Short mmCIF file of C-alpha atoms in Angstrom, two decimals:
data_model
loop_
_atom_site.label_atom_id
_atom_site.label_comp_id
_atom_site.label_asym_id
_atom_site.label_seq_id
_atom_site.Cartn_x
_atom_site.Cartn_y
_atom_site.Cartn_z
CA UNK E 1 49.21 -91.33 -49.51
CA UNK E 2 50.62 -93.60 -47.34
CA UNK E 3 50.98 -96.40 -49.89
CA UNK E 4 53.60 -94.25 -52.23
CA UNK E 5 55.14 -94.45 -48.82
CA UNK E 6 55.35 -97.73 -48.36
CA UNK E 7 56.37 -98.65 -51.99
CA UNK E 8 59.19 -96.02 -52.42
CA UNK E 9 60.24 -98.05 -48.75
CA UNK E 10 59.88 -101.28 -50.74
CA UNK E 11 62.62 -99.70 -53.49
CA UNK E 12 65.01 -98.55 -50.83
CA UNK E 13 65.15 -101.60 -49.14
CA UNK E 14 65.02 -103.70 -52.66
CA UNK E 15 67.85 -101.98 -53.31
CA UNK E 16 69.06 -102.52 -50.46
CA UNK E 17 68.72 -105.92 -50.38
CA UNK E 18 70.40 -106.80 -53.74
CA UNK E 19 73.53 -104.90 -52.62
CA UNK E 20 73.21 -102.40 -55.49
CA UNK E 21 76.87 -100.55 -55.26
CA UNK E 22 76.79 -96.97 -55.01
CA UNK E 23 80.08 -96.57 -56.37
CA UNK E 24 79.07 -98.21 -59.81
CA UNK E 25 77.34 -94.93 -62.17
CA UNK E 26 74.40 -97.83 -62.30
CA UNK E 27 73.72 -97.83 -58.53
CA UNK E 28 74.25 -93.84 -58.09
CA UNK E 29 71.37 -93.52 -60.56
CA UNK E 30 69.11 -96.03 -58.56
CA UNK E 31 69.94 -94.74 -55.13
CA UNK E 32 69.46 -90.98 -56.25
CA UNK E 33 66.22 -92.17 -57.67
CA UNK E 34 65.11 -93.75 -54.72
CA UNK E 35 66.13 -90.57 -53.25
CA UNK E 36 64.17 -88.19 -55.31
CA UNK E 37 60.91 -90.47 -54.97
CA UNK E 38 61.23 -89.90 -51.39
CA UNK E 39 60.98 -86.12 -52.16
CA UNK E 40 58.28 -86.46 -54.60
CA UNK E 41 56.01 -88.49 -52.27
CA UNK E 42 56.66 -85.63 -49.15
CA UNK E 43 55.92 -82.96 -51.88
CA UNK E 44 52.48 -85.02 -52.74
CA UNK E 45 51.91 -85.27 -49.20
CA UNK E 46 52.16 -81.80 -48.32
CA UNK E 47 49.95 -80.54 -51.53
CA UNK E 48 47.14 -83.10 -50.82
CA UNK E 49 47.03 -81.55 -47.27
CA UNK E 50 46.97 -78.17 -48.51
CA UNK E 51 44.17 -79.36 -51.18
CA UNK E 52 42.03 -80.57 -47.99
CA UNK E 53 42.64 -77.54 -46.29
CA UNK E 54 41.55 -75.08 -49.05
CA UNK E 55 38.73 -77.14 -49.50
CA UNK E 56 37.26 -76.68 -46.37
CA UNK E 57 37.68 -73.34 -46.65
CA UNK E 58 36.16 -73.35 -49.89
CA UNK E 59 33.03 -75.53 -48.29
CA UNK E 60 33.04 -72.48 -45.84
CA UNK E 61 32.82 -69.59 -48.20
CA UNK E 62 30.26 -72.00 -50.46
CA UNK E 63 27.85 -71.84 -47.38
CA UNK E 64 28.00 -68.53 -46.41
CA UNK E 65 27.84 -67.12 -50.45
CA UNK E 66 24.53 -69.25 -50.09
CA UNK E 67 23.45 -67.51 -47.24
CA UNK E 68 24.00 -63.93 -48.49
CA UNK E 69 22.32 -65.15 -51.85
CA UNK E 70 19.24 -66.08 -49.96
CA UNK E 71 19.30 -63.36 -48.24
CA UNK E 72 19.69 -60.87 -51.28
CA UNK E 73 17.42 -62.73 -53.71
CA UNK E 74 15.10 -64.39 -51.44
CA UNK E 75 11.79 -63.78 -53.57
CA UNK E 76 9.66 -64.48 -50.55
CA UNK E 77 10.79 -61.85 -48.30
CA UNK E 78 8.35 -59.03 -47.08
CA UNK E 79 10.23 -56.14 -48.25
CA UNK E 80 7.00 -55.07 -50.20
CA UNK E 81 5.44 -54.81 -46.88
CA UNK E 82 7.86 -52.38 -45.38
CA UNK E 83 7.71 -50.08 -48.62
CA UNK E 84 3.97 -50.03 -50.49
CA UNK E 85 3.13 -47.68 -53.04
CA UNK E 86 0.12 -47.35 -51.52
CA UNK E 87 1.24 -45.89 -48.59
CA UNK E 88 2.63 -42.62 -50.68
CA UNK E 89 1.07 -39.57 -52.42
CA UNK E 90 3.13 -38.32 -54.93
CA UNK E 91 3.13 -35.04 -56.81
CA UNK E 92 4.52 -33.93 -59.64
CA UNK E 93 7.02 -31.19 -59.54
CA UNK E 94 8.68 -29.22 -62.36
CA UNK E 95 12.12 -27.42 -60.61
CA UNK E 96 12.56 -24.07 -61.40
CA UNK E 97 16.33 -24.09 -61.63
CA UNK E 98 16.96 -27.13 -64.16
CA UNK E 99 13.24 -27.55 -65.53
CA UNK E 100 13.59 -31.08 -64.26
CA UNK E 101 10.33 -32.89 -63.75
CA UNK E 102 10.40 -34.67 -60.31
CA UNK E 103 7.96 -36.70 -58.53
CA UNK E 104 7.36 -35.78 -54.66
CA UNK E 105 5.88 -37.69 -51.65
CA UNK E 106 3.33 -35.51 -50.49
CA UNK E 107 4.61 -35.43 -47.10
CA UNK E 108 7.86 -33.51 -47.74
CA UNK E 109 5.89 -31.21 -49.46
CA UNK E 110 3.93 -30.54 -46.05
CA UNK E 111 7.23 -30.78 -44.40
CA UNK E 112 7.80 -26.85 -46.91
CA UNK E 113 11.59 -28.05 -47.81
CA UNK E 114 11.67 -29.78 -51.01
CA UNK E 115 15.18 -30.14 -52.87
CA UNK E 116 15.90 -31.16 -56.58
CA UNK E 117 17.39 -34.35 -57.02
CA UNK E 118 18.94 -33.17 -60.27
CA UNK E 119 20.49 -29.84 -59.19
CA UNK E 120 20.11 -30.01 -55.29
CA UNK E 121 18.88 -26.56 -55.20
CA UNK E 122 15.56 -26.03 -52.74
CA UNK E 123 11.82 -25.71 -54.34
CA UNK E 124 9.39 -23.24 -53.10
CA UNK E 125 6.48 -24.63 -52.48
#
């Protein structure tokens, strides 16, 4: 940015230079020109900063949305080994109270407290 700099400094002194009269409506127009180039350039030099700083951020949220989707839909994680079928028994169950047909793991069932999922009322075993 610091070349709009250096040419809107170029104008002001150009103008400068060739004496333009501020008093003449031809030389307020160039001088508030010059003057609202200045405040263009510092308004394009505080956006491109901002840009650059949201970036980042942006960078920053990039890598960590990674993260959580690698952690969410890694395909190769072990969760199957934590939870096998294999390792349950389950029974079929018909509640009493809603006629709902549930399926058990045999192990609450030895527990004696079974509940429906459907009506949350207690099965007698």
């Amino acid at each position: 940015m610091q070349y709009l700099y250096e040419k809107v400094a170029y104008l002001r002194g150009l103008a400068e230079g060739l004496e333009i009269d501020d008093s003449t409506k031809e030389g307020k127009l160039l001088k508030s020109m010059i003057v609202v180039m200045e405040d263009m350039v510092d308004a394009i030099n505080e956006n491109t900063e901002e840009i650059e700083e949201i970036s980042s951020y942006v960078e920053i949220i990039d890598e960590d949305l990674s993260e959580m989707e690698d952690i969410v839909y890694d395909e190769d994680d072990d969760e199957d080994d934590y939870y096998d079928d294999e390792d349950f028994e389950y029974i079929e169950l018909v509640c009493p109270s809603c006629g709902e047909e549930i399926s058990v793991d045999r192990e609450l069932i030895d527990d004696g407290e079974v509940f429906c999922p459907n009506c949350e009322e207690k099965i007698e075993i």
